[in-house]
Every structure is written in structure tokens, then in C-alpha cells.
Amino acid sequence: MIEADGKCLRCGGCVSVCPLDALTLTESGIVCSDKCTDCGICAEFCPLSAIKTEKVGE
Amino acid sequence: MFPEIPSEVDIAVIGLGPAGSSAAMACAKAGLRVLGIEKRQEIGSPCRCGEGLSRSALERMGIELDEKWVNIGLYGQTVYAPNGKYVRIDFDEPKGWIIERKVFDKHLAVLAARAGARILSRTEALDLVRENNKINIRLNSGNGTGEVRAKIVIAADGVESKIARNMGINTTLKLVDIASCAQFEMANVKIDSKRAEYYTGNEIARAGYAWIFPKGKDTANVGIGIRKPFANKTAYEYLKEFVNSHPGLKNGSIVEVNCGGVPVGGLLENMVADNFMVVGDAAHQVNPIHGGGIAEAYVGGRIAAEVAVEAVREGNYSKEFLSEYNKRWWKERGNKLKKLVKVRELVENLTDDDLNWLANYMTGEDLINLTRSSGIKRLAMLLMKKPRLLKFARKLL
Ligand SMILES: Cc1cc2nc3c(=O)[nH]c(=O)nc-3n(C[C@H](O)[C@H](O)[C@H](O)COP(=O)(O)OP(=O)(O)OC[C@H]3O[C@@H](n4cnc5c(N)ncnc54)[C@H](O)[C@@H]3O)c2cc1C
């Protein structure tokens, strides 16, 4: 599962690159479903490095 | 709290950026019952855009310039190579404008409403279910849900689009096909307020570019787009470094921060399903060289609307009938944009040395022509002069 921190500006770009369609942009931020496999593509895309995944994050 | 909404319409448009408002307007003008749905509380805001619009893009859209949404007319442009060498072109009259998207997008929605479309802001489309040759859309207005049925749904829900995927069209973008962008709207900067500036270089913006688009005499959109399989920093980091190293910008103030993704590839062969069409960013209808998508979205919305109007008149909402939109869009825009993807692929292979070399040979005219096939040919001829670039030249021809 991924999580976006306070840097997230809700641009939604991550949603478009998720190969599993696991992400949704809502009023309050990015919501990640349990389809997520922590592939890290969304984190790689994020212009603000706001996304942490279990694999990519520290 | 919902304002009275019709329980059934001919066309429901989801998302009211340029693509959605254009589609809603064209369908309403043809006399169809149209509902336009936008999840934001204010159409056009927040703005995720450099706000550049060329004269040719405006002409393609076929709308009148209105001082309400124009900030600055552009009398020239300059493209910088990494070593500071530049290629510039000047115009006697504006060949482009920096607009105000917050005003522009709302203006387009007003035009759609005036043409007869019902517009609902602060209303999100939650999910779509196809039933009895119609689509039921569940809506959420913040404190209540509702439902509307439509003969055809036009999804214009932007880069964050989920709707087309829910309808079985795979719109997932590969990392190589999306530019990762960050932008500051800046004040108190020292810039040329009549010209757009672009900066290239692998240290400045890997596989992309930085832009300075003036919005006033000391205000500008300053942004960066990069592509992530090639770049090793975030767009935001590149942007901070660019601003700090630019003498006219480093003492300026940041009055707005934006970021976003721009599809620069991944054009879709198929953009329809039964009772369903997808347009604009959601269908990756963007110029792959510079990432301009305002006019592409608007034109895509219009072409889809033309076919939707015919479908309603014929009472035929099948995928087969609607695929006329695929045909028309590819004929009018797709084939051109596909050629530009090749130029984009060249750009990601250029070293700083190549870019510096090119700046010696290219003219301002050449730059403008890069989005035309004559210009691409001329670029290929140029590349042939440098042995290392020969293989890229061949790909362009
Ligand atoms: C940093 C940056 C700079 C850019 N600079 C330029 C430029 O200088 N010139 C240019 O021409 N283009 C530029 N672009 C591209 C341009 O902004 C887009 O191509 C254009 O906005 C696409 O229009 P659209 O109508 O398809 O989508 P959008 O304008 O993104 O509109 C989509 C709308 O759908 C709404 N929506 C989404 N989901 C739902 C839902 N479920 N229910 C209801 N509503 C929904 C969204 O809130 C949004 O308002 C830039 C993009 C970025 C990110």
C-alpha cells in the first residue's frame, strides 16, 4: 500500500500511471486500494516525492 | 443538497475542463439535453497549467480572444541551449498568449450553459453502470448522492481519469509517456514580459524543458517538465535549482505552487465503448513535443460531440457507431500527433553537446515549424550532418 504525505497537491498524475488501477484521487488526497503491490511507479512519477511505498520509502 | 437535476439526459459530460465544456457546448448547440458535471467547487481552480496558447491553437479551437482571460500577448520566443546559446524569433503581432485558466475554463463552462447545457459544479461522478442501452451515473455533491441516466457519457475527467478504465478502455500511461511537472507562479521577477522562454539541457530538465511564461510585467509562470525514466531527481527539485540559478527569478516570490502530469504519448487507437466516449487529457490528446493540451482537449471534445449528436439522431449508441469518433479524431489530429511522438523520442536521446550543436544551426522559424511535417523533415536533414545523430534522423523520415 502507498501513502501520500503532506507535500501532495492532489494533481492526480499518479492515478494515471498505476498499472493496477489501485489509486483514486479524492477531496482529501490519494486513496490506495488493496490491489496495490508496492511497485513504486506512482512514487517514481510524483513531481513532489510525496508518495512513500513500502519498497521505495525509507 | 442538489439543485434540481434531470433524471435523464441525452448526454452527460463528466469533467469541465476545456474538453468537457467544448463537448457540452457542441451537444447543447445541436439541441440535445446535456448535463455537465464537475467535481471542483470552482471550475478552473486550482489551475494545473502553464497557460500558454498559440495563435494556431486558438484558431483550431475557433473561439474569440477575450481580454477577460488574456494576460499577455507574446511577441517572440527564445529557446536556450545548455551552454546559454539561444535561438530566438520575433513577431510583429502576438503569435500566442498567456491566458488565465481559472477565468478561461469558467468562461467555457458559461458558454456551454448559455448554449443550453445544465452545469453542475461540486458534483463528482462516482461510478457508471450500463443498463438498457443507457448509462446510470451515481453522483455525489458533498452531502448527498443522486443519480442521472444518459444515452451517452462523454468522459472528460483529465489526467486522473478513472472512468474510461471502468468502462473497459485501458488508459494507463507508461512512465515514458507522461511528463512529471512542477510550476511556480512567481511575482517580482525580472523577465521579458513579451516573450516566452524555454530552457533545455539534461541538468536543467532531463528529457523535457523549463519554461518562463510572462503573466504581467513582473509576474510569470515558471515551470519544469521532465520524464522520470530518464531523470534522477523530481520535477520540484529541478524547478528549485532552475529558479535559484536564474538571476531574474532567484529574488522573486512564489504566489502559487502547482504540479501535475502531462500525457506526451500513449495515444489511444480506441476511445469509445457502448454508450461511452473519452476525450482530452483522459484520452491522452496532448501535443507530445511541448505538452500543450488546451486546444487538443477542446478539439477532441468537439469531434466527439459531433459524433454523439449523430448517434442520438440515429438512436444508435453502439461502440460501432461511436467509433466514427476514433476515425475522425485520428484523421484530424491523431496522425499528426503520432509523428510528433517521434520527435519527442529524439529529444530524450540528445546530450547537452547535441543540443548546443543544434543551436548553431536551427533558426527561430525551424523551432516554430517543429510541429509540422515540413519542420520535422528539415530537422532530420540537420541531424544528418552529425554522424552520432544519423540514426535518429532516419527514424524521423
Ligand atoms: C504543469 C502543467 C503545465 C501545462 N501547461 C500547458 C500550457 O502552457 N498550454 C497548454 O495548452 N496546455 C498545458 N498543459 C496541459 C493542459 O493543462 C491540459 O492538457 C488540459 O487542461 C486538458 O484539458 P481537459 O479538459 O482534458 O482536462 P482538465 O483540464 O484536467 O479537466 C478535467 C476536469 O475533470 C474533473 N473531474 C475529474 N474526475 C471527475 C469526476 N469523477 N467527476 C466530476 N469531475 C471530474 C476535474 O476536476 C477537472 O476539472 C499543462 C499541464 C500541466 C500539468
Coordinates of C-alpha atoms and ligand atoms in Angstrom, one line a residue:
Chain A
M1 CA 0.0 0.0 0.0
I2 CA 1.2 3.5 -0.7
E3 CA 0.6 6.7 1.2
A4 CA 1.0 10.3 0.2
D5 CA 2.3 12.8 2.8
G6 CA 1.6 16.5 3.3
K7 CA 3.5 17.5 0.2
C8 CA 0.8 16.0 -2.0
L9 CA -1.0 18.7 -4.1
R10 CA -3.6 16.2 -5.5
C11 CA -2.6 16.6 -9.1
G12 CA -3.7 13.0 -9.9
G13 CA -0.8 12.1 -12.1
C14 CA -0.1 9.0 -10.0
V15 CA -3.5 7.7 -10.7
S16 CA -2.8 7.6 -14.5
V17 CA 0.4 5.6 -14.2
C18 CA -0.8 3.0 -11.7
P19 CA -0.8 -0.3 -13.7
L20 CA -3.3 -1.9 -11.4
D21 CA -5.8 1.0 -11.2
A22 CA -5.3 0.9 -7.4
L23 CA -5.3 4.6 -6.8
T24 CA -8.2 7.2 -6.6
L25 CA -7.9 10.9 -6.2
T26 CA -10.4 12.2 -3.7
E27 CA -11.0 15.6 -1.9
S28 CA -8.8 14.5 0.9
G29 CA -6.0 13.0 -1.1
I30 CA -4.9 9.8 -2.8
V31 CA -6.7 6.7 -1.7
C32 CA -4.9 3.3 -2.3
S33 CA -6.8 0.1 -2.6
D34 CA -5.5 -3.4 -1.6
K35 CA -4.9 -4.1 -5.3
C36 CA -1.6 -2.2 -4.7
T37 CA 1.6 -4.3 -4.9
D38 CA 4.1 -1.6 -4.0
C39 CA 5.5 -1.5 -7.4
G40 CA 6.6 2.1 -6.8
I41 CA 5.7 3.6 -10.3
C42 CA 3.5 6.2 -8.7
A43 CA 6.2 7.3 -6.3
E44 CA 8.6 7.4 -9.3
F45 CA 6.3 9.7 -11.2
C46 CA 5.4 12.1 -8.3
P47 CA 6.7 15.6 -9.0
L48 CA 7.0 16.3 -5.3
S49 CA 8.2 13.0 -4.0
A50 CA 5.1 12.9 -1.7
I51 CA 4.5 9.2 -2.1
K52 CA 6.0 6.5 0.1
T53 CA 5.7 2.9 -0.7
E54 CA 6.9 0.0 1.4
K55 CA 9.6 -0.8 -1.2
V56 CA 10.7 2.7 -2.2
G57 CA 10.3 4.5 1.1
E58 CA 13.0 4.6 3.8
Chain B
M1 CA -28.0 19.4 -1.4
F2 CA -28.6 19.0 -5.1
P3 CA -30.1 21.6 -7.3
E4 CA -33.0 20.0 -9.3
I5 CA -31.3 17.7 -11.8
P6 CA -33.0 15.9 -14.6
S7 CA -33.3 12.2 -14.1
E8 CA -32.4 11.6 -17.7
V9 CA -30.5 13.4 -20.4
D10 CA -29.1 12.7 -23.9
I11 CA -25.5 13.4 -23.0
A12 CA -23.7 13.5 -19.6
V13 CA -20.3 15.1 -19.7
I14 CA -18.0 14.3 -16.8
G15 CA -15.3 16.9 -16.0
L16 CA -15.5 20.5 -17.2
G17 CA -12.0 21.4 -18.4
P18 CA -11.6 22.6 -22.0
A19 CA -12.5 19.1 -23.3
G20 CA -15.7 18.7 -21.3
S21 CA -17.0 22.3 -21.8
S22 CA -16.3 22.1 -25.5
A23 CA -18.2 18.8 -25.8
A24 CA -21.1 20.0 -23.7
M25 CA -21.4 23.2 -25.7
A26 CA -21.4 21.5 -29.1
C27 CA -24.0 18.9 -28.0
A28 CA -26.2 21.7 -26.5
K29 CA -26.0 23.8 -29.6
A30 CA -27.3 20.9 -31.6
G31 CA -30.3 20.9 -29.3
L32 CA -29.5 17.8 -27.2
R33 CA -30.3 17.6 -23.5
V34 CA -26.9 17.9 -21.8
L35 CA -25.7 17.7 -18.2
G36 CA -22.1 18.8 -17.4
I37 CA -20.7 17.5 -14.1
E38 CA -17.6 18.9 -12.4
K39 CA -16.3 17.8 -9.0
R40 CA -14.4 21.0 -8.2
Q41 CA -16.2 23.7 -6.3
E42 CA -14.9 26.2 -8.7
I43 CA -14.4 25.3 -12.4
G44 CA -10.8 26.0 -13.4
S45 CA -9.4 26.1 -10.0
P46 CA -6.8 25.0 -8.9
C47 CA -5.0 25.6 -12.2
R48 CA -2.5 23.0 -13.3
C49 CA -1.2 24.7 -16.4
G50 CA 1.5 27.0 -17.9
E51 CA -1.4 28.8 -19.6
G52 CA 0.3 29.2 -23.0
L53 CA -1.9 29.2 -26.0
S54 CA -0.6 29.8 -29.6
R55 CA -2.4 31.6 -32.3
S56 CA -2.7 28.4 -34.4
A57 CA -4.1 26.6 -31.3
L58 CA -6.7 29.3 -30.8
E59 CA -7.6 29.2 -34.5
R60 CA -8.1 25.5 -34.3
M61 CA -10.5 25.9 -31.4
G62 CA -12.4 28.6 -33.3
I63 CA -13.1 30.8 -30.3
E64 CA -12.8 34.6 -30.0
L65 CA -10.0 36.1 -28.0
D66 CA -11.4 37.8 -24.9
E67 CA -9.4 40.2 -22.8
K68 CA -11.2 38.8 -19.7
W69 CA -8.9 35.7 -19.8
V70 CA -5.8 37.0 -21.6
N71 CA -2.8 38.1 -19.5
I72 CA -0.1 38.8 -22.1
G73 CA 0.4 38.7 -25.9
L74 CA 3.6 37.0 -27.0
Y75 CA 5.8 38.9 -29.5
G76 CA 8.5 36.3 -29.6
Q77 CA 10.1 33.3 -28.1
T78 CA 13.6 32.2 -27.2
V79 CA 14.9 28.7 -26.7
Y80 CA 18.2 28.3 -24.8
A81 CA 20.7 25.5 -25.3
P82 CA 22.5 24.3 -22.2
N83 CA 25.6 26.5 -22.9
G84 CA 23.5 29.6 -23.0
K85 CA 23.4 29.9 -26.8
Y86 CA 19.9 30.6 -27.9
V87 CA 17.6 30.6 -30.9
R88 CA 15.0 33.4 -31.0
I89 CA 12.2 34.6 -33.1
D90 CA 10.3 37.9 -33.0
F91 CA 6.8 38.7 -34.3
D92 CA 5.2 42.0 -35.3
E93 CA 1.9 40.9 -33.7
P94 CA 1.2 38.3 -30.9
K95 CA 1.6 34.8 -32.2
G96 CA 0.5 33.4 -28.8
W97 CA -0.9 34.4 -25.4
I98 CA -0.5 33.6 -21.8
I99 CA -4.0 33.2 -20.6
E100 CA -5.7 32.9 -17.1
R101 CA -7.0 29.3 -17.0
K102 CA -9.2 30.0 -13.9
V103 CA -11.1 32.6 -15.9
F104 CA -10.9 30.8 -19.2
D105 CA -12.2 27.4 -18.0
K106 CA -15.1 29.0 -16.2
H107 CA -15.8 31.1 -19.3
L108 CA -16.0 28.0 -21.5
A109 CA -18.5 26.4 -19.0
V110 CA -20.5 29.6 -19.1
L111 CA -20.6 29.3 -22.9
A112 CA -21.8 25.7 -22.6
A113 CA -24.5 26.8 -20.2
R114 CA -25.6 29.6 -22.5
A115 CA -25.9 27.1 -25.3
G116 CA -28.4 25.2 -23.2
A117 CA -26.3 22.7 -21.2
R118 CA -27.1 22.2 -17.5
I119 CA -23.9 22.6 -15.5
L120 CA -23.3 21.2 -12.0
S121 CA -20.1 22.1 -10.1
R122 CA -19.1 20.5 -6.8
T123 CA -20.6 17.3 -8.1
E124 CA -18.5 14.2 -8.6
A125 CA -19.3 11.2 -10.8
L126 CA -18.7 8.2 -8.6
D127 CA -19.5 5.3 -10.8
L128 CA -21.2 4.3 -14.0
V129 CA -23.4 1.3 -14.7
R130 CA -24.6 0.4 -18.2
E131 CA -28.2 -0.8 -18.3
N132 CA -30.9 -1.0 -21.0
N133 CA -28.7 0.9 -23.6
K134 CA -28.2 3.8 -21.2
I135 CA -25.6 4.6 -18.5
N136 CA -26.6 5.3 -14.9
I137 CA -24.2 7.7 -13.2
R138 CA -24.1 7.9 -9.4
L139 CA -23.3 11.5 -8.3
N140 CA -22.0 12.9 -5.0
S141 CA -22.4 16.6 -4.2
G142 CA -20.6 16.6 -0.9
N143 CA -23.6 16.0 1.3
G144 CA -25.8 13.8 -0.7
T145 CA -25.9 11.4 -3.6
G146 CA -28.1 11.3 -6.7
E147 CA -28.4 9.6 -10.0
V148 CA -28.7 10.5 -13.6
R149 CA -29.2 8.4 -16.7
A150 CA -27.7 9.3 -20.1
K151 CA -27.8 7.8 -23.6
I152 CA -24.1 8.7 -24.0
V153 CA -21.5 9.6 -21.4
I154 CA -18.5 11.7 -22.5
A155 CA -15.7 11.3 -20.0
A156 CA -13.5 14.5 -19.9
D157 CA -12.1 13.8 -16.5
G158 CA -8.5 14.8 -17.1
V159 CA -5.2 13.0 -16.3
E160 CA -6.6 11.5 -13.1
S161 CA -9.3 9.7 -15.2
K162 CA -10.7 6.5 -13.8
I163 CA -13.9 6.5 -15.7
A164 CA -12.6 5.2 -19.1
R165 CA -10.8 2.4 -17.3
N166 CA -14.0 1.5 -15.5
M167 CA -15.7 1.3 -18.9
G168 CA -13.0 -1.1 -20.2
I169 CA -10.7 1.2 -22.1
N170 CA -7.1 0.9 -20.8
T171 CA -5.8 4.4 -20.3
T172 CA -2.9 3.6 -18.0
L173 CA 0.1 5.7 -19.0
K174 CA 3.7 4.3 -19.1
L175 CA 6.2 6.4 -17.2
V176 CA 7.9 7.3 -20.5
D177 CA 4.6 8.7 -21.8
I178 CA 3.9 11.2 -19.1
A179 CA 5.8 14.3 -18.2
S180 CA 6.2 15.0 -14.5
C181 CA 5.8 18.7 -14.0
A182 CA 6.1 21.4 -11.3
Q183 CA 5.4 25.0 -11.6
F184 CA 5.6 28.3 -9.6
E185 CA 3.6 31.3 -10.4
M186 CA 6.1 34.0 -9.4
A187 CA 5.9 37.7 -8.7
N188 CA 8.5 40.4 -8.6
V189 CA 10.7 38.7 -11.2
K190 CA 12.9 40.3 -13.8
I191 CA 11.8 38.9 -17.1
D192 CA 11.0 39.9 -20.7
S193 CA 7.2 40.3 -20.4
K194 CA 6.5 40.0 -24.1
R195 CA 8.3 36.7 -24.8
A196 CA 8.1 33.0 -23.8
E197 CA 11.4 31.5 -22.9
Y198 CA 12.3 27.8 -22.9
Y199 CA 15.5 26.2 -21.4
T200 CA 16.9 22.9 -22.4
G201 CA 19.6 20.7 -21.0
N202 CA 20.0 17.5 -19.2
E203 CA 21.0 19.2 -15.9
I204 CA 18.1 21.7 -16.3
A205 CA 15.2 19.4 -17.2
R206 CA 16.1 15.9 -18.3
A207 CA 14.0 14.8 -21.3
G208 CA 11.9 17.9 -21.1
Y209 CA 12.3 21.6 -20.7
A210 CA 11.9 24.6 -18.3
W211 CA 9.6 27.5 -19.2
I212 CA 9.1 31.1 -18.3
F213 CA 5.7 32.3 -19.4
P214 CA 5.1 36.0 -18.5
K215 CA 1.8 36.8 -17.0
G216 CA 2.5 40.5 -16.4
K217 CA 5.4 42.9 -16.3
D218 CA 7.0 41.2 -13.3
T219 CA 4.9 38.1 -12.9
A220 CA 5.3 34.7 -14.7
N221 CA 4.6 31.0 -14.7
V222 CA 7.9 29.3 -14.2
G223 CA 7.8 25.5 -14.7
I224 CA 9.6 22.3 -15.5
G225 CA 8.5 19.2 -17.2
I226 CA 10.8 16.1 -17.1
R227 CA 10.3 12.4 -17.8
K228 CA 11.0 10.0 -15.0
P229 CA 12.5 7.0 -16.6
F230 CA 15.4 9.4 -17.6
A231 CA 15.6 11.9 -14.8
N232 CA 17.1 11.1 -11.4
K233 CA 15.5 14.0 -9.5
T234 CA 11.9 15.1 -9.0
A235 CA 10.4 17.9 -11.1
Y236 CA 10.2 20.0 -8.0
E237 CA 13.9 19.6 -7.3
Y238 CA 14.8 20.6 -10.9
L239 CA 12.5 23.6 -10.6
K240 CA 14.0 24.9 -7.3
E241 CA 17.5 24.6 -8.9
F242 CA 16.4 26.4 -12.0
V243 CA 14.8 29.3 -10.1
N244 CA 17.8 29.6 -7.8
S245 CA 20.3 29.7 -10.7
H246 CA 18.3 32.3 -12.8
P247 CA 19.3 35.9 -12.0
G248 CA 15.9 37.3 -12.9
L249 CA 14.0 34.7 -10.8
K250 CA 16.0 34.0 -7.7
N251 CA 14.8 37.0 -5.8
G252 CA 11.2 36.6 -6.9
S253 CA 8.3 35.4 -4.7
I254 CA 6.2 32.3 -5.2
V255 CA 2.5 33.1 -5.2
E256 CA 1.2 29.7 -6.3
V257 CA 2.7 26.2 -6.5
N258 CA 1.3 23.6 -8.9
C259 CA 2.3 20.2 -10.1
G260 CA 0.9 17.7 -12.5
G261 CA 1.2 15.1 -15.1
V262 CA 1.0 15.7 -18.9
P263 CA 0.4 12.8 -21.3
V264 CA 3.0 13.1 -24.1
G265 CA 2.4 9.8 -25.8
G266 CA 0.2 6.7 -25.3
L267 CA -2.4 7.9 -28.0
L268 CA -5.4 5.6 -27.9
E269 CA -6.5 3.7 -31.0
N270 CA -9.9 3.3 -29.4
M271 CA -11.6 5.9 -27.3
V272 CA -15.2 4.5 -27.3
A273 CA -17.3 1.8 -25.8
D274 CA -21.1 1.2 -26.0
N275 CA -22.8 4.5 -24.9
F276 CA -19.4 5.9 -24.0
M277 CA -16.6 8.2 -25.3
V278 CA -13.4 9.6 -23.7
V279 CA -11.8 13.0 -24.6
G280 CA -9.0 15.4 -23.7
D281 CA -6.2 14.5 -21.3
A282 CA -8.2 11.5 -20.2
A283 CA -7.7 10.2 -23.8
H284 CA -4.0 11.5 -23.9
Q285 CA -4.9 14.1 -26.5
V286 CA -1.9 16.3 -26.0
N287 CA 0.9 17.6 -28.2
P288 CA 3.8 15.3 -27.3
I289 CA 6.6 17.9 -28.0
H290 CA 5.6 20.8 -25.9
G291 CA 2.8 19.2 -23.8
G292 CA 0.2 21.7 -24.8
G293 CA -3.3 20.2 -24.3
I294 CA -5.8 23.1 -24.1
A295 CA -6.6 23.2 -27.8
E296 CA -6.2 19.4 -28.3
A297 CA -8.7 18.9 -25.5
Y298 CA -11.2 21.4 -26.9
V299 CA -10.9 20.0 -30.4
G300 CA -11.2 16.4 -29.1
G301 CA -14.4 17.4 -27.2
R302 CA -15.9 18.9 -30.3
I303 CA -15.2 15.9 -32.6
A304 CA -16.7 13.5 -30.0
A305 CA -19.7 15.8 -29.7
E306 CA -20.3 15.8 -33.5
V307 CA -20.5 12.0 -33.5
A308 CA -22.6 11.9 -30.3
V309 CA -25.1 14.2 -31.9
E310 CA -25.4 12.0 -34.9
A311 CA -25.7 8.9 -32.6
V312 CA -28.6 10.5 -30.7
R313 CA -30.4 11.4 -34.0
E314 CA -30.0 7.8 -35.2
G315 CA -30.8 6.3 -31.9
N316 CA -27.6 4.2 -32.1
Y317 CA -25.2 4.4 -29.2
S318 CA -23.2 1.3 -30.0
K319 CA -19.4 1.1 -29.9
E320 CA -19.5 0.5 -33.6
F321 CA -21.4 3.7 -34.3
L322 CA -19.4 5.8 -31.9
S323 CA -16.1 4.6 -33.3
E324 CA -16.7 7.1 -36.1
Y325 CA -15.2 9.5 -33.5
N326 CA -11.9 7.4 -33.4
K327 CA -11.8 7.7 -37.2
R328 CA -12.4 11.4 -37.3
W329 CA -10.1 12.3 -34.4
W330 CA -7.2 10.2 -35.9
K331 CA -7.7 11.8 -39.3
E332 CA -7.8 15.4 -37.9
R333 CA -5.3 15.2 -35.0
G334 CA -4.1 11.7 -34.2
N335 CA -1.9 11.0 -37.2
K336 CA -0.2 14.4 -36.7
L337 CA 0.4 13.9 -33.0
K338 CA 1.8 10.4 -33.6
K339 CA 4.6 11.9 -35.8
L340 CA 5.4 14.3 -33.0
V341 CA 5.9 11.4 -30.6
K342 CA 9.0 10.5 -32.8
V343 CA 10.5 14.0 -32.3
R344 CA 9.9 13.5 -28.5
E345 CA 11.8 10.2 -28.7
L346 CA 14.6 12.1 -30.4
V347 CA 14.7 14.7 -27.6
E348 CA 15.2 12.1 -24.9
N349 CA 18.3 10.9 -26.6
L350 CA 20.0 14.3 -27.1
T351 CA 23.1 15.1 -25.0
D352 CA 23.9 18.6 -23.9
D353 CA 26.6 18.6 -26.6
D354 CA 24.0 17.7 -29.2
L355 CA 21.7 20.5 -28.0
N356 CA 24.5 23.1 -28.1
W357 CA 25.4 21.9 -31.6
L358 CA 21.8 22.2 -32.8
A359 CA 21.5 25.7 -31.5
N360 CA 24.2 26.7 -34.0
Y361 CA 22.1 25.6 -37.0
M362 CA 18.5 26.0 -36.0
T363 CA 16.6 29.2 -36.7
G364 CA 13.5 30.5 -34.9
E365 CA 11.5 29.6 -37.9
D366 CA 12.7 26.0 -37.6
L367 CA 11.5 25.8 -34.0
I368 CA 8.0 27.0 -34.8
N369 CA 7.9 24.5 -37.7
L370 CA 8.8 21.6 -35.5
T371 CA 5.2 20.8 -35.0
R372 CA 4.7 20.4 -38.8
S373 CA 5.9 17.6 -41.1
S374 CA 8.0 20.1 -43.2
G375 CA 9.8 21.1 -40.0
I376 CA 10.4 17.6 -38.9
K377 CA 12.0 16.8 -42.3
R378 CA 14.2 19.9 -42.0
L379 CA 15.3 18.7 -38.5
A380 CA 16.1 15.3 -39.9
M381 CA 18.3 16.9 -42.6
L382 CA 20.1 18.9 -39.9
L383 CA 20.7 15.8 -37.8
M384 CA 22.3 14.0 -40.7
K385 CA 25.3 16.4 -40.5
K386 CA 26.3 14.9 -37.2
P387 CA 27.3 11.2 -37.5
R388 CA 26.1 10.4 -34.0
L389 CA 22.7 11.7 -34.8
L390 CA 22.3 9.9 -38.1
K391 CA 20.3 7.0 -36.7
F392 CA 17.8 9.4 -35.1
A393 CA 17.5 11.3 -38.3
R394 CA 16.5 8.1 -40.1
K395 CA 13.7 7.5 -37.6
L396 CA 12.2 10.9 -38.3
L397 CA 12.0 10.4 -42.1
Ligands
LIG1 C1 2.2 22.0 -15.2 C2 1.4 21.9 -16.5 C3 1.6 22.9 -17.4 C4 0.8 22.9 -18.6 N1 1.0 23.9 -19.5 C5 0.2 24.0 -20.6 C6 0.2 25.1 -21.5 O1 1.0 26.1 -21.3 N2 -0.5 25.1 -22.6 C7 -1.4 24.1 -22.9 O2 -2.1 24.1 -23.9 N3 -1.5 23.0 -22.0 C8 -0.8 22.9 -20.9 N4 -0.9 21.9 -20.0 C9 -1.9 20.8 -20.4 C10 -3.3 21.2 -20.1 O3 -3.4 21.8 -18.8 C11 -4.2 20.0 -20.2 O4 -3.9 19.3 -21.4 C12 -5.7 20.4 -20.3 O5 -6.1 21.0 -19.1 C13 -6.6 19.2 -20.6 O6 -7.9 19.6 -20.6 P1 -9.0 18.5 -20.1 O7 -10.4 19.2 -20.3 O8 -8.8 17.3 -20.9 O9 -8.7 18.1 -18.6 P2 -8.7 19.0 -17.3 O10 -8.5 20.5 -17.6 O11 -7.8 18.4 -16.4 O12 -10.2 18.9 -16.7 C14 -10.6 17.7 -16.2 C15 -11.7 18.0 -15.2 O13 -12.4 16.9 -14.8 C16 -12.8 17.0 -13.4 N5 -13.1 15.6 -12.9 C17 -12.2 14.6 -12.8 N6 -12.8 13.5 -12.3 C18 -14.1 13.8 -12.1 C19 -15.3 13.1 -11.7 N7 -15.2 11.9 -11.3 N8 -16.5 13.8 -11.6 C20 -16.5 15.1 -12.0 N9 -15.5 15.8 -12.4 C21 -14.3 15.2 -12.5 C22 -11.5 17.6 -12.8 O14 -11.8 18.2 -11.6 C23 -11.2 18.6 -13.9 O15 -11.8 19.9 -13.7 C24 -0.2 21.9 -18.8 C25 -0.3 20.9 -17.9 C26 0.4 20.9 -16.7 C27 0.2 19.8 -15.7

